[in-house]
Coordinates of C-alpha atoms in Angstrom, one line a residue:
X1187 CA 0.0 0.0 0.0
X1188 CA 2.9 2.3 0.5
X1189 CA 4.1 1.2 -2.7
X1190 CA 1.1 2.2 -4.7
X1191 CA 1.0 5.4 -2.7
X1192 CA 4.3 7.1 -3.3
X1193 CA 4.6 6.0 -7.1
X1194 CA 1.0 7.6 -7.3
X1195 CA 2.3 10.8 -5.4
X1196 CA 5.5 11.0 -8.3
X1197 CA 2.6 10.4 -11.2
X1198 CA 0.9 13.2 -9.4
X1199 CA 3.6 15.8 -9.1
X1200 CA 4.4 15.3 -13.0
X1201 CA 1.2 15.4 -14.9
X1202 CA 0.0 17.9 -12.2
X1203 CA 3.1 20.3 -13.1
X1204 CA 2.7 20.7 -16.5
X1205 CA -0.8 21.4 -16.4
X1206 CA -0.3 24.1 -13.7
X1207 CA 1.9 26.0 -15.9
X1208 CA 0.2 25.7 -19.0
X1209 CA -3.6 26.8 -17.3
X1210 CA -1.2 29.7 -15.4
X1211 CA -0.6 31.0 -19.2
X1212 CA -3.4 31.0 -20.7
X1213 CA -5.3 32.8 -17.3
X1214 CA -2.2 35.3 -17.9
X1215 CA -2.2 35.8 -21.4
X1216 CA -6.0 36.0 -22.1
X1217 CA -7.4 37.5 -18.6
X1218 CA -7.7 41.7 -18.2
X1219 CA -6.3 42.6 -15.4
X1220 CA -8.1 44.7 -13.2
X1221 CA -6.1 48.4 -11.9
X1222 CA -6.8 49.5 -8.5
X1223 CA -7.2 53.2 -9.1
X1224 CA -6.2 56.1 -7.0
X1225 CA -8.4 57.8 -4.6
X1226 CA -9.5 60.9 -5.4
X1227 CA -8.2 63.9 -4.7
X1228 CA -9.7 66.3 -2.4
X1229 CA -8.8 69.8 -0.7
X1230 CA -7.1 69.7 2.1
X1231 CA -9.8 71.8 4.0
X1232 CA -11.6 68.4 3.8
X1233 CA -8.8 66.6 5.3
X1234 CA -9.0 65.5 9.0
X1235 CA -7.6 67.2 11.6
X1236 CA -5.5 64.4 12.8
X1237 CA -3.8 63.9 8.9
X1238 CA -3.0 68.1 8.8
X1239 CA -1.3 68.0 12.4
X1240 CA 0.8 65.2 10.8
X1241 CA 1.5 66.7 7.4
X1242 CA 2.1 70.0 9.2
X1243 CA 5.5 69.7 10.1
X1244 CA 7.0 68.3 7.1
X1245 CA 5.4 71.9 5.1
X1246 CA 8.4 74.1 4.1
X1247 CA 7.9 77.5 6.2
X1248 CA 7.9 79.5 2.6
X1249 CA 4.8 77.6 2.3
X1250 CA 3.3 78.2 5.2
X1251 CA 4.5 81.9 5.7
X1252 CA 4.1 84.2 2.7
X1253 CA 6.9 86.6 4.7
X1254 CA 9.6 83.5 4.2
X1255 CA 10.8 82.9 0.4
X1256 CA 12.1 80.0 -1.2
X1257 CA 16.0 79.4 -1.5
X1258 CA 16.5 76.3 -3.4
X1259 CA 19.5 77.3 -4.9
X1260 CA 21.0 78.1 -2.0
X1261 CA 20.3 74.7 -0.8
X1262 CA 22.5 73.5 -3.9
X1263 CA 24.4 75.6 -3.7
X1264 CA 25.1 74.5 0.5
X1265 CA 25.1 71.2 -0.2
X1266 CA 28.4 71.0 -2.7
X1267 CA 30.2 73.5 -0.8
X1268 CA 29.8 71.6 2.4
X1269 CA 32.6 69.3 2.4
X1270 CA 34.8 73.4 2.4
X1271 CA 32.6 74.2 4.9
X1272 CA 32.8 71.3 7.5
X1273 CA 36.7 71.6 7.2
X1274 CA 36.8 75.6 7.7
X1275 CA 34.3 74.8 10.8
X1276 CA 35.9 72.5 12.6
X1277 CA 38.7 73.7 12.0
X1278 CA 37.3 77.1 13.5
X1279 CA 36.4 74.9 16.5
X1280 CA 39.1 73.5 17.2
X1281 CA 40.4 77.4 17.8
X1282 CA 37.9 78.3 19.5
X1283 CA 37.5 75.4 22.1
X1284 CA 41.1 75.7 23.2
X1285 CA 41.0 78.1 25.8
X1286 CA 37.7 76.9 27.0
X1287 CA 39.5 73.6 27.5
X1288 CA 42.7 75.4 28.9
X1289 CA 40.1 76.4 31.6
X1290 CA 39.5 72.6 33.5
X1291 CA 42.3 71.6 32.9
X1292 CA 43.7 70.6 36.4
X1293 CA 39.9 70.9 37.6
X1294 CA 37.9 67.8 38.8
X1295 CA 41.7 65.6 38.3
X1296 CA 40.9 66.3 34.5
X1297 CA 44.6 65.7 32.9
X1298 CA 44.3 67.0 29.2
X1299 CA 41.0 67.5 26.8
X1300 CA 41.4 66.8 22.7
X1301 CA 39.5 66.1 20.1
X1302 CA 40.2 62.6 18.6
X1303 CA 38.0 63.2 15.7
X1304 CA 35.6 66.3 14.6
X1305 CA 33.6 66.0 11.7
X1306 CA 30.3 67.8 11.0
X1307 CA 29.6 64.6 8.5
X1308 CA 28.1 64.8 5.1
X1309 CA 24.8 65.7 5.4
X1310 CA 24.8 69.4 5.3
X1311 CA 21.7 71.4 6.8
X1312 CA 18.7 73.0 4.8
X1313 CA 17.1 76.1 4.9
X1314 CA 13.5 75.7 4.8
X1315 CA 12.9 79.9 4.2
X1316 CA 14.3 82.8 4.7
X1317 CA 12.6 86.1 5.6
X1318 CA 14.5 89.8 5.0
X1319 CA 14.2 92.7 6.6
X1320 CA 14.6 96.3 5.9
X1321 CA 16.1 98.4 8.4
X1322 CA 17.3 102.2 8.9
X1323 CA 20.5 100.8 9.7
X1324 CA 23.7 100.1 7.9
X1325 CA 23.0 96.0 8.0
X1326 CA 21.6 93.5 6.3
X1327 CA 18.8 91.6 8.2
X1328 CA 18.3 87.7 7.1
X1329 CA 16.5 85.4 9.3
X1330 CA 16.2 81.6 7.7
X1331 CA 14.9 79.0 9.3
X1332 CA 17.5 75.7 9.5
X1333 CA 16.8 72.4 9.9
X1334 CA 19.6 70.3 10.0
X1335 CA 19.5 66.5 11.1
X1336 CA 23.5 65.6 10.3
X1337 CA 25.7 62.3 10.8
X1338 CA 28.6 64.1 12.7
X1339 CA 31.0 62.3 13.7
X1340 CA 33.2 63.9 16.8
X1341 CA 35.2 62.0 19.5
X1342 CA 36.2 64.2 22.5
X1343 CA 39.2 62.0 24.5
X1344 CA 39.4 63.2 28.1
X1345 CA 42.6 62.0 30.1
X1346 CA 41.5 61.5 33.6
X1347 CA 43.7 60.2 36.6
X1348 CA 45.6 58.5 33.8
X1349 CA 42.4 57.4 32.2
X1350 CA 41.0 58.1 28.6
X1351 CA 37.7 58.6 28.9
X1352 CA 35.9 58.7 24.8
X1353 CA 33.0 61.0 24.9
X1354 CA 31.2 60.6 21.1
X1355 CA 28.0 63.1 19.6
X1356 CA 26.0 60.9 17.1
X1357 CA 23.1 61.8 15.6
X1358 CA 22.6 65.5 15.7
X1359 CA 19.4 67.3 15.0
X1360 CA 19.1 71.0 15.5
X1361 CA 16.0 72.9 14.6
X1362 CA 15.9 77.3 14.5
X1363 CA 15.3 80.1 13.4
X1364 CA 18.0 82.2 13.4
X1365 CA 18.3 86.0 13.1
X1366 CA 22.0 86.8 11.2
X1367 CA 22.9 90.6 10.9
X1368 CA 25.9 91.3 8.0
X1369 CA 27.1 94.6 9.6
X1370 CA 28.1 97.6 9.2
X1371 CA 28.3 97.4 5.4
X1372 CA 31.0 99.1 4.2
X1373 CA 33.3 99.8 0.8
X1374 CA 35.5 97.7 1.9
X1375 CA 35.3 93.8 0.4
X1376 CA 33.3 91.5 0.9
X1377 CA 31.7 94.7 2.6
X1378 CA 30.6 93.7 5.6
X1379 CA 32.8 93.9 9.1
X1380 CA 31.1 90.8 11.0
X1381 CA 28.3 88.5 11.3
X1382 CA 25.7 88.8 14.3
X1383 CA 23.9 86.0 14.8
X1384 CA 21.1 85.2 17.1
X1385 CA 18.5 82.9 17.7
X1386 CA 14.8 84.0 17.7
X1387 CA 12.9 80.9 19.8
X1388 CA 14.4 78.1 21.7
X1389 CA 16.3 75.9 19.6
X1390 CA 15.0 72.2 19.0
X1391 CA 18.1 70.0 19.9
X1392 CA 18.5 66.2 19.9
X1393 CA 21.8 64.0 19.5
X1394 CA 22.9 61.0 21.3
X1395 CA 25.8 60.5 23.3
X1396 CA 28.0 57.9 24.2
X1397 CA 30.8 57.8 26.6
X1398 CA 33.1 54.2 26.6
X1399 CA 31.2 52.8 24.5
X1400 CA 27.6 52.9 26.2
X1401 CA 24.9 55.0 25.3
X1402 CA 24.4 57.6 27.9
X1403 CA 21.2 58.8 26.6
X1404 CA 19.2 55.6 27.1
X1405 CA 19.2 56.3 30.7
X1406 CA 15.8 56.9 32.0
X1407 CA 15.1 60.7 33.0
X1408 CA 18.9 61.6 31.8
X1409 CA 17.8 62.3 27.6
X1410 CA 15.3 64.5 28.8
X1411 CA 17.3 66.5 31.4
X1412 CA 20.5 67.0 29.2
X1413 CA 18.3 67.9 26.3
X1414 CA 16.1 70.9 28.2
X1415 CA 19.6 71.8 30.0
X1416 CA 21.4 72.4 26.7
X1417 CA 18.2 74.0 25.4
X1418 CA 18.2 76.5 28.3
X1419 CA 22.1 77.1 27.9
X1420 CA 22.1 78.3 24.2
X1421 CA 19.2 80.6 24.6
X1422 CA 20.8 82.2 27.4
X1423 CA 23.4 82.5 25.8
X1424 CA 22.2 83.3 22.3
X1425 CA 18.6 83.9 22.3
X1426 CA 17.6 87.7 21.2
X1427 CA 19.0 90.2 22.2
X1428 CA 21.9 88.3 23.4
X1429 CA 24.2 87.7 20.3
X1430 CA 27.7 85.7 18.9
X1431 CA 29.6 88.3 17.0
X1432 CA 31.6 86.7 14.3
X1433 CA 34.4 89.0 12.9
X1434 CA 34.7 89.1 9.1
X1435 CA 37.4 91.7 8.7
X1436 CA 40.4 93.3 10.4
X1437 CA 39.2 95.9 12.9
X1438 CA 41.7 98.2 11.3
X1439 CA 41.0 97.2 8.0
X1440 CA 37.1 97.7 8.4
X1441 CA 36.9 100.7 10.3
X1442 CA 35.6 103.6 9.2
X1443 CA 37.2 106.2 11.4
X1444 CA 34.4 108.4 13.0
X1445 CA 35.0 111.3 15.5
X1446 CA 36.0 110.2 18.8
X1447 CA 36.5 113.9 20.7
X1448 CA 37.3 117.3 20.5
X1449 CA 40.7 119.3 20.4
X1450 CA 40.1 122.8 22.0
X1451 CA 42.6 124.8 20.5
X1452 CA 43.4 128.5 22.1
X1453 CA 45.3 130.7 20.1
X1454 CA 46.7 133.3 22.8
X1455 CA 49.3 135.2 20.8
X1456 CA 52.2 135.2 19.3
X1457 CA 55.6 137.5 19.8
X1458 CA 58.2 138.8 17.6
X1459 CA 57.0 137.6 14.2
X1460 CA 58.6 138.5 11.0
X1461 CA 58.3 141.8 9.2
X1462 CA 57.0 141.3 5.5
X1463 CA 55.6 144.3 4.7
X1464 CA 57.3 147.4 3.3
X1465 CA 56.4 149.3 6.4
X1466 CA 58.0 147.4 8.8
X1467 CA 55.2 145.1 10.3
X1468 CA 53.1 142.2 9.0
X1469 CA 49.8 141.8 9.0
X1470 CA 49.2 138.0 11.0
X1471 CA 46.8 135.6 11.2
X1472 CA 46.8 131.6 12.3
X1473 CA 45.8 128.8 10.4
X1474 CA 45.4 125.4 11.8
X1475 CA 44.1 122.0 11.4
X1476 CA 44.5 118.3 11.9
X1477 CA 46.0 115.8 9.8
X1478 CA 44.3 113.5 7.8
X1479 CA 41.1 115.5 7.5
X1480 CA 39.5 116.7 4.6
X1481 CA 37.8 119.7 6.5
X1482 CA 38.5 123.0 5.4
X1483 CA 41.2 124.7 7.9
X1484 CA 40.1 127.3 10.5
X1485 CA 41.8 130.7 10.7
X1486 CA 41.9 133.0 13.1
X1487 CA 41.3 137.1 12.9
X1488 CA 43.7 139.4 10.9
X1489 CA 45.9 141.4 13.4
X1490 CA 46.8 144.5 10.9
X1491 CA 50.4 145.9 10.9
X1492 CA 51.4 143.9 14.4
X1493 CA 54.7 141.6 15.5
X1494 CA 52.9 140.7 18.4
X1495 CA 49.2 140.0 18.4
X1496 CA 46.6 138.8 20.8
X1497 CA 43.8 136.6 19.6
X1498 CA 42.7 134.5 22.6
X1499 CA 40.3 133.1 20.1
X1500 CA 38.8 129.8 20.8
X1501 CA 38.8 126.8 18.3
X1502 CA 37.2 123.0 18.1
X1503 CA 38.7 120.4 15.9
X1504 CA 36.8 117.1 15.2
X1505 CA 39.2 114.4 16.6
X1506 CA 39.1 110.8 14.6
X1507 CA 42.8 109.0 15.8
X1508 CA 44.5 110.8 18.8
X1509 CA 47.6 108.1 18.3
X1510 CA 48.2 109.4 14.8
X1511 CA 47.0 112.7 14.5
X1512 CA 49.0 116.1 14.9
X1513 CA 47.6 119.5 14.9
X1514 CA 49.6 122.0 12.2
X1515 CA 49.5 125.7 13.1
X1516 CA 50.9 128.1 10.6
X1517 CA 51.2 131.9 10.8
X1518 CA 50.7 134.1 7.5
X1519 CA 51.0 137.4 6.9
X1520 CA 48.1 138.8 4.9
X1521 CA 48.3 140.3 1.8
X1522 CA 45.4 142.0 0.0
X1523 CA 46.8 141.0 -3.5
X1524 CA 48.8 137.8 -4.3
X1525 CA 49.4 134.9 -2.2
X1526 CA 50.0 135.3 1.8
X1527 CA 53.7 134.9 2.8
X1528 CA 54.0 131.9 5.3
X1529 CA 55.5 133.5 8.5
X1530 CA 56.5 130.2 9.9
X1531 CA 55.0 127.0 11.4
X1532 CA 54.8 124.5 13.9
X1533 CA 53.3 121.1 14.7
X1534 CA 52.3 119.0 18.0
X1535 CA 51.2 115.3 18.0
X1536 CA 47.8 115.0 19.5
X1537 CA 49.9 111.7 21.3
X1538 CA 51.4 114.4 23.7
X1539 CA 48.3 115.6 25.2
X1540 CA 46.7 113.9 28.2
X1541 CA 43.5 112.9 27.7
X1542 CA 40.9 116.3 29.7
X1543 CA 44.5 117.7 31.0
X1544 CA 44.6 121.3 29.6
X1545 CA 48.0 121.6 28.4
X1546 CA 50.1 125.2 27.7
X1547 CA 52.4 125.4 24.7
X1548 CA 55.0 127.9 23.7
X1549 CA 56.4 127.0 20.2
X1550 CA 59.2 128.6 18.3
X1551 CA 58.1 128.8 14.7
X1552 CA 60.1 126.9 11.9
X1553 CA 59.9 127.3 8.1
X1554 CA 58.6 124.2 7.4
X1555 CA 58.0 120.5 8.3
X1556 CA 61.7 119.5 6.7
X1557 CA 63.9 119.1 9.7
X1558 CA 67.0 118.7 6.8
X1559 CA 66.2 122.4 5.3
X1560 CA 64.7 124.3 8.9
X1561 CA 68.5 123.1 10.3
X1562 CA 69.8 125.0 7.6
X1563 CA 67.7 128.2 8.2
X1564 CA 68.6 129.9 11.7
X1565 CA 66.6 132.6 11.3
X1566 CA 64.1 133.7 14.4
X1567 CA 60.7 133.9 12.6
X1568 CA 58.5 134.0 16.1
X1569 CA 56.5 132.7 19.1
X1570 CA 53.3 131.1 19.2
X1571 CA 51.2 130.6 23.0
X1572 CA 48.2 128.5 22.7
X1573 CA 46.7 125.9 24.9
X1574 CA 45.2 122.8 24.2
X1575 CA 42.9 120.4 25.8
X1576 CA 41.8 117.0 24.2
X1577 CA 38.9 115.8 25.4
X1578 CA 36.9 112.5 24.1
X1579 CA 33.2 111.9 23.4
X1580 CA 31.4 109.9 26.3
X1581 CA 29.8 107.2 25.1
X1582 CA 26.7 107.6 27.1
X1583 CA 25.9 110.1 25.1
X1584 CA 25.2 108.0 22.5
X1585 CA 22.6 106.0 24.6
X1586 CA 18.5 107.1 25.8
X1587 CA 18.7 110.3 28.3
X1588 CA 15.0 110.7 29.0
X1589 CA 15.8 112.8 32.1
X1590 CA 17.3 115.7 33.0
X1591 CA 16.8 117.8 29.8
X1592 CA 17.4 120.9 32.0
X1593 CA 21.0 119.2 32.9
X1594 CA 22.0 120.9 29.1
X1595 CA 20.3 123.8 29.7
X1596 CA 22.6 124.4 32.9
X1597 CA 25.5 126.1 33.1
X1598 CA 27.8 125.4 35.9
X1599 CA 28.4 128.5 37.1
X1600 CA 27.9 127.0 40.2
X1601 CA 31.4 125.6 40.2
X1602 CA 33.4 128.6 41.6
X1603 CA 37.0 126.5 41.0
X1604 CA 37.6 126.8 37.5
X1605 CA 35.5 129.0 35.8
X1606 CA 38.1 129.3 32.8
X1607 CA 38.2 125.6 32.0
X1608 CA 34.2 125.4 32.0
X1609 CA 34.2 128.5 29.4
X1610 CA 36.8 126.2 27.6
X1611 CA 35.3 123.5 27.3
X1612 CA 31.6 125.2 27.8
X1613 CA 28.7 122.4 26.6
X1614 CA 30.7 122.0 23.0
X1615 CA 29.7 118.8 21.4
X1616 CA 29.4 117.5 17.9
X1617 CA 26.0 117.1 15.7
X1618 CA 26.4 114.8 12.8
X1619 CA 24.1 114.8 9.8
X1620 CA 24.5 111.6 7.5
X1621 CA 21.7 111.9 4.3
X1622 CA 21.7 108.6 3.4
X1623 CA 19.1 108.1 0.9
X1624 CA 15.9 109.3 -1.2
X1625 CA 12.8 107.7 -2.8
X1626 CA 10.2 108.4 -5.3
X1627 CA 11.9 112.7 -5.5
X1628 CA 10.6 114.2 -8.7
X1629 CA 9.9 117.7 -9.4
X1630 CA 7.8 119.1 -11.6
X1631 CA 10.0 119.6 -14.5
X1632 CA 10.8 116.3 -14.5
X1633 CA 14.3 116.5 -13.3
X1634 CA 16.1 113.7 -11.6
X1635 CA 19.7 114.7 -11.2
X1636 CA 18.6 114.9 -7.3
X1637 CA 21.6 116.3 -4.7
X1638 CA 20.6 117.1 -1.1
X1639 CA 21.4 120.5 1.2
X1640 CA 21.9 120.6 4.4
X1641 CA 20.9 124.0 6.3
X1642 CA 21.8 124.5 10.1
X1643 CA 23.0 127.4 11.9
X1644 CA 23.8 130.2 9.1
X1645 CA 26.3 127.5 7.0
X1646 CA 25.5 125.3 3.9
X1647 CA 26.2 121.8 2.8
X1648 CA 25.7 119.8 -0.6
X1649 CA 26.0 116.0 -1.1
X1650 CA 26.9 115.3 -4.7
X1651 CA 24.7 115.1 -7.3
X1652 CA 23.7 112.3 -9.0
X1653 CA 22.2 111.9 -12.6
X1654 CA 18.8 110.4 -13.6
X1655 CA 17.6 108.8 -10.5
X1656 CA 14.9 108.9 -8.6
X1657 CA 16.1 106.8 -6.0
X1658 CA 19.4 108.2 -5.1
X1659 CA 22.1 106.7 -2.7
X1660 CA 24.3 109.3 -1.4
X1661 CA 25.8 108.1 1.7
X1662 CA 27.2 111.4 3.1
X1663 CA 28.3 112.7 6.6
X1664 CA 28.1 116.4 7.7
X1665 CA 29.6 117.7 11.2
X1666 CA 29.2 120.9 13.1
X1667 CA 30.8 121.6 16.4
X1668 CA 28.7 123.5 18.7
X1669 CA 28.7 125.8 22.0
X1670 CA 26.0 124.4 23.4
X1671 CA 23.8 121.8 22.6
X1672 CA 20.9 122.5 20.0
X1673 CA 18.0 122.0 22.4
X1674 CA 15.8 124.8 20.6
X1675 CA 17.2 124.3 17.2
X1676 CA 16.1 123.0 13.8
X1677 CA 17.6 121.4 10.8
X1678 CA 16.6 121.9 7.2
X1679 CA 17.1 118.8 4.7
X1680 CA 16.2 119.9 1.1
X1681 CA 16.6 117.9 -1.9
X1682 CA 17.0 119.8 -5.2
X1683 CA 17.7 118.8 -8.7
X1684 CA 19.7 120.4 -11.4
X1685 CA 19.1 120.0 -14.9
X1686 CA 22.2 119.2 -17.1
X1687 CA 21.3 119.7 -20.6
X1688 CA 21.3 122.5 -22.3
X1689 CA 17.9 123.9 -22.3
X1690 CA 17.4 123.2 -18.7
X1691 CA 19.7 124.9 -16.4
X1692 CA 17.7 125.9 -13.9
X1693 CA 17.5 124.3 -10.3
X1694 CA 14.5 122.9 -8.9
X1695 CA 13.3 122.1 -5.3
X1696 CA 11.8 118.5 -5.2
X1697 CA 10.8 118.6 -1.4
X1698 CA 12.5 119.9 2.0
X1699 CA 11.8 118.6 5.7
X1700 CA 12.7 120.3 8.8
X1701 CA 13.8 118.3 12.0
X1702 CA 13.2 119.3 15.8
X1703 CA 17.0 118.7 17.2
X1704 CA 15.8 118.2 20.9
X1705 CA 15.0 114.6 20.4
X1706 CA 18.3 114.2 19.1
X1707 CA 19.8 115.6 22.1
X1708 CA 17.7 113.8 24.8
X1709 CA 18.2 110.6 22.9
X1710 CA 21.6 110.9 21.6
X1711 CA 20.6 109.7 18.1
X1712 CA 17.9 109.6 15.5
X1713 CA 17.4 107.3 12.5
X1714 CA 14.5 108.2 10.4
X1715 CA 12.6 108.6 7.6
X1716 CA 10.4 111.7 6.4
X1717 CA 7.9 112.5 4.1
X1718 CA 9.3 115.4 1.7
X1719 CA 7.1 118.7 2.0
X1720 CA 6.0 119.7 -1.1
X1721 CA 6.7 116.7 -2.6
X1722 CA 4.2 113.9 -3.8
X1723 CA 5.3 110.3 -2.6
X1724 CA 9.2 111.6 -2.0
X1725 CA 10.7 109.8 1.3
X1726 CA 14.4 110.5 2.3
X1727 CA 16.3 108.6 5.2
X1728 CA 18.5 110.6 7.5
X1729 CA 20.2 109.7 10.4
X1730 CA 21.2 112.7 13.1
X1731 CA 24.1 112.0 16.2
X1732 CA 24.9 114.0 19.2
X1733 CA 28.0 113.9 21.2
X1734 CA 29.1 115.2 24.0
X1735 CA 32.8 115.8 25.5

């Protein structure tokens, strides 16, 4: 019976066989299959609740904020340059975490700390959107929003008691959105001094960590802790306003030099000058400025027919470098036709002064600056007395002063001391006027060559003018050193336009604005922009300082 069973089983198995496959064929060749089609499609208003709180996540922010735009290319862009950028990083890193490890070393029996191995990996972050702002400043405002879920790969050895303890960061994922500041622009490449960075909402941070081997975070309470602690650590360190500075250029290379104090120069008199003219006398007056300034000199009265005048005239020069600076004085005699002879001259090194220590100088006047010729020439040619007294700007006054407007309305006559050195140095301070720009200016003979003027206390300043715009970039910085600070004074800001052709030489107003100063002294500073009087849609930006010494 087992006989007949298996031979029947093997007879089975081969007629059974071929008639599988060829019934399989013909059901495959001559049957219509049947497609499953899609479901439809339908808005995602109708969509659950539960299915948008899943899908809402993984929605780029330029989709879901109209503010944010899309930056694929820099994405591209990113992602081939970051094998550069993971080496310029760490390498950045590595610098950086030195002295922070110099600092335990010899703490807690803690030996040495080195990295074994730092690598950001190859996955490089993504920017999901990027918002831009505009600003009155001098800065370029970004603020994209990174996601970056990387493979890094960095082994941190510390050498404890004689034992290497391995401390490794796998798995990195870090979530903001960060606020990054290229300032101040300048004309100096890539034109920018540093990057501020700052981060706008706690960070979303999550990484493993193992140490010898084992993973540290799989014990229970410890992910959870270390996570909200490192959380809590960067925003305090770098959450809004708080903010890493990341120097771009040289801080001599991207400076632009602005004032830093005042020289108060007085010009007492001066004793057995030359004689030039035929009758015996001269006819003297002093010229001085500062080196390295593009500022017209100052001059003081004409003392006719006199070897030995008295000015005691007061002067204030705008100080920008008191290391390199010097102060050149020179003595002419006036002439009412031709040039004026040079009596002689005489330079002092701002470096010499003491900074708010009045300082008394007596100078025997020289022909000129060459120290081979002037050793040549023994000749007598004078005296000069003048004082000097450099005194910088505080930098309070550059911050809010809501109180105490009165305090610059004072004068401290109360002080019974030194009455002299407070007429010195009275209230003098420095008002600077930068125009920096103009939008939508046209007149009504359609002229757009557009230059700005700047009117304040009696004297007169132009930008330049530039030709066939009506959004001109000008850029420019005015200074005037006053008495006393400009509490019940007003500015004028005009923009006018010239026409350059032939037929049209005639200037034309396209819109003026006038600016209450005492804000800018209670404050310190203004950064605005006005609507034009008298013009139709024209907005100009103009930024107003005060300083005090």
């Amino acid at each position: 019976m087992g006989f007949l069973t298996s031979v029947l089983g093997i007879f089975g198995f081969a007629i059974g066989i071929p008639i599988g496959l060829i019934i399989g064929f013909f059901v495959l060749v001559y049957s219509k299959p049947k497609h499953q089609e899609y479901p439809p499609a339908r808005p995602l208003v109708e969509t659950s609740i539960s299915v948008l709180l899943d899908l809402l996540p993984d929605i780029p922010l330029w989709m879901k904020n109209p503010d944010y735009e899309r930056v694929d290319w820099f994405n591209r862009f990113l992602s081939y340059m970051w094998p550069y950028l993971d080496k310029a990083i760490c390498r950045i890193i590595r610098i950086s975490a030195q002295p922070i490890f110099a600092d335990y070393i010899g703490k807690f029996c803690i030996e040495s700390i080195e990295f074994e191995k730092l690598s950001l990996g190859t996955l490089p972050p993504t920017v999901h959107g990027v918002k831009y702002y505009e600003t009155n400043e001098k800065e370029l405002l970004l603020e994209p929003s990174l996601k970056w879920a990387g493979n890094p790969n960095i082994v941190l050895v510390l050498k404890v008691m004689s034992l290497r303890i391995r401390v490794q960061l796998v798995d990195l994922q870090f979530f903001a959105t960060v606020r990054v500041a290229l300032k101040p622009l300048l004309p100096t490449f890539p034109c920018f001094g540093m990057v501020v960075v700052s981060l706008m909402e706690k960070p979303h941070v999550d990484f493993g960590l193992k140490v010898l081997g084992g993973d540290l975070m799989s014990i229970p309470g410890l992910y959870r802790y270390v996570q909200e602690t490192i959380k809590r650590q960067v925003s305090s360190m770098y959450h809004w306003p708080q903010v890493l500075e990341i120097p771009i250029l040289d801080a001599s290379t991207a400076s632009v030099k602005k004032p830093v104090g005042l020289l108060h120069v007085n010009i007492i008199r001066a004793r057995n000058l030359l004689k030039k003219d035929l009758l015996g006398t001269s006819d003297p007056y002093v010229k001085l400025s500062l080196t390295g300034e593009k500022l017209p000199a100052k001059k003081t009265t004409i003392k006719k027919r006199n070897l030995n005048p008295e000015w005691n005239e007061h002067f204030k020069l705008i100080v920008k470098d008191p290391k390199s600076q010097v102060l050149q004085l020179e003595v002419f005699d006036w002439d009412k036709v031709g040039g004026h002879d040079r009596l002689g001259m005489q330079m002092i090194p701002l470096q010499k002064l003491n900074t708010g220590e009045k300082r008394a100088f007596n100078l025997d006047l020289i022909k000129n600056s060459n120290v081979v010729v002037d050793s040549v020439d023994k000749k007598k040619r004078g005296i000069l007395e003048l004082d000097l007294r450099y005194v910088p700007f505080r930098e309070e006054s550059l911050k809010s002063r809501n109180a105490n407007k009165d305090e610059y309305e004072r004068k401290e006559s109360t002080d019974e001391k030194s009455s002299e050195d407070d007429d010195f140095l009275s209230h003098a301070g420095l008002l600077s006027v930068a125009i920096q720009s103009a939008k939508d200016v046209e007149g009504k003979k359609k002229h757009s060559n557009p230059y700005a003027v700047v009117l304040f206390g009696g004297e007169k300043k132009k930008t330049k003018m530039l030709k066939k715009t009506r959004d001109p970039r000008w850029n420019e910085e005015f200074q005037f050193t006053l008495e006393e600070p400009p509490v019940k004074e007003s500015i004028r800001v005009g923009v006018m336009s010239k026409g350059t052709g032939f037929h049209f030489r005639s200037k034309e107003e396209l819109g003026h604005v006038d600016i209450n100063l005492e804000d800018v002294v209670v404050n310190g500073r203004i950064n605005q922009k006005y609507h034009l009087i008298n013009s139709r849609n024209g907005i100009i930006h103009i930024e107003i300082r005060w300083t005090t010494s």
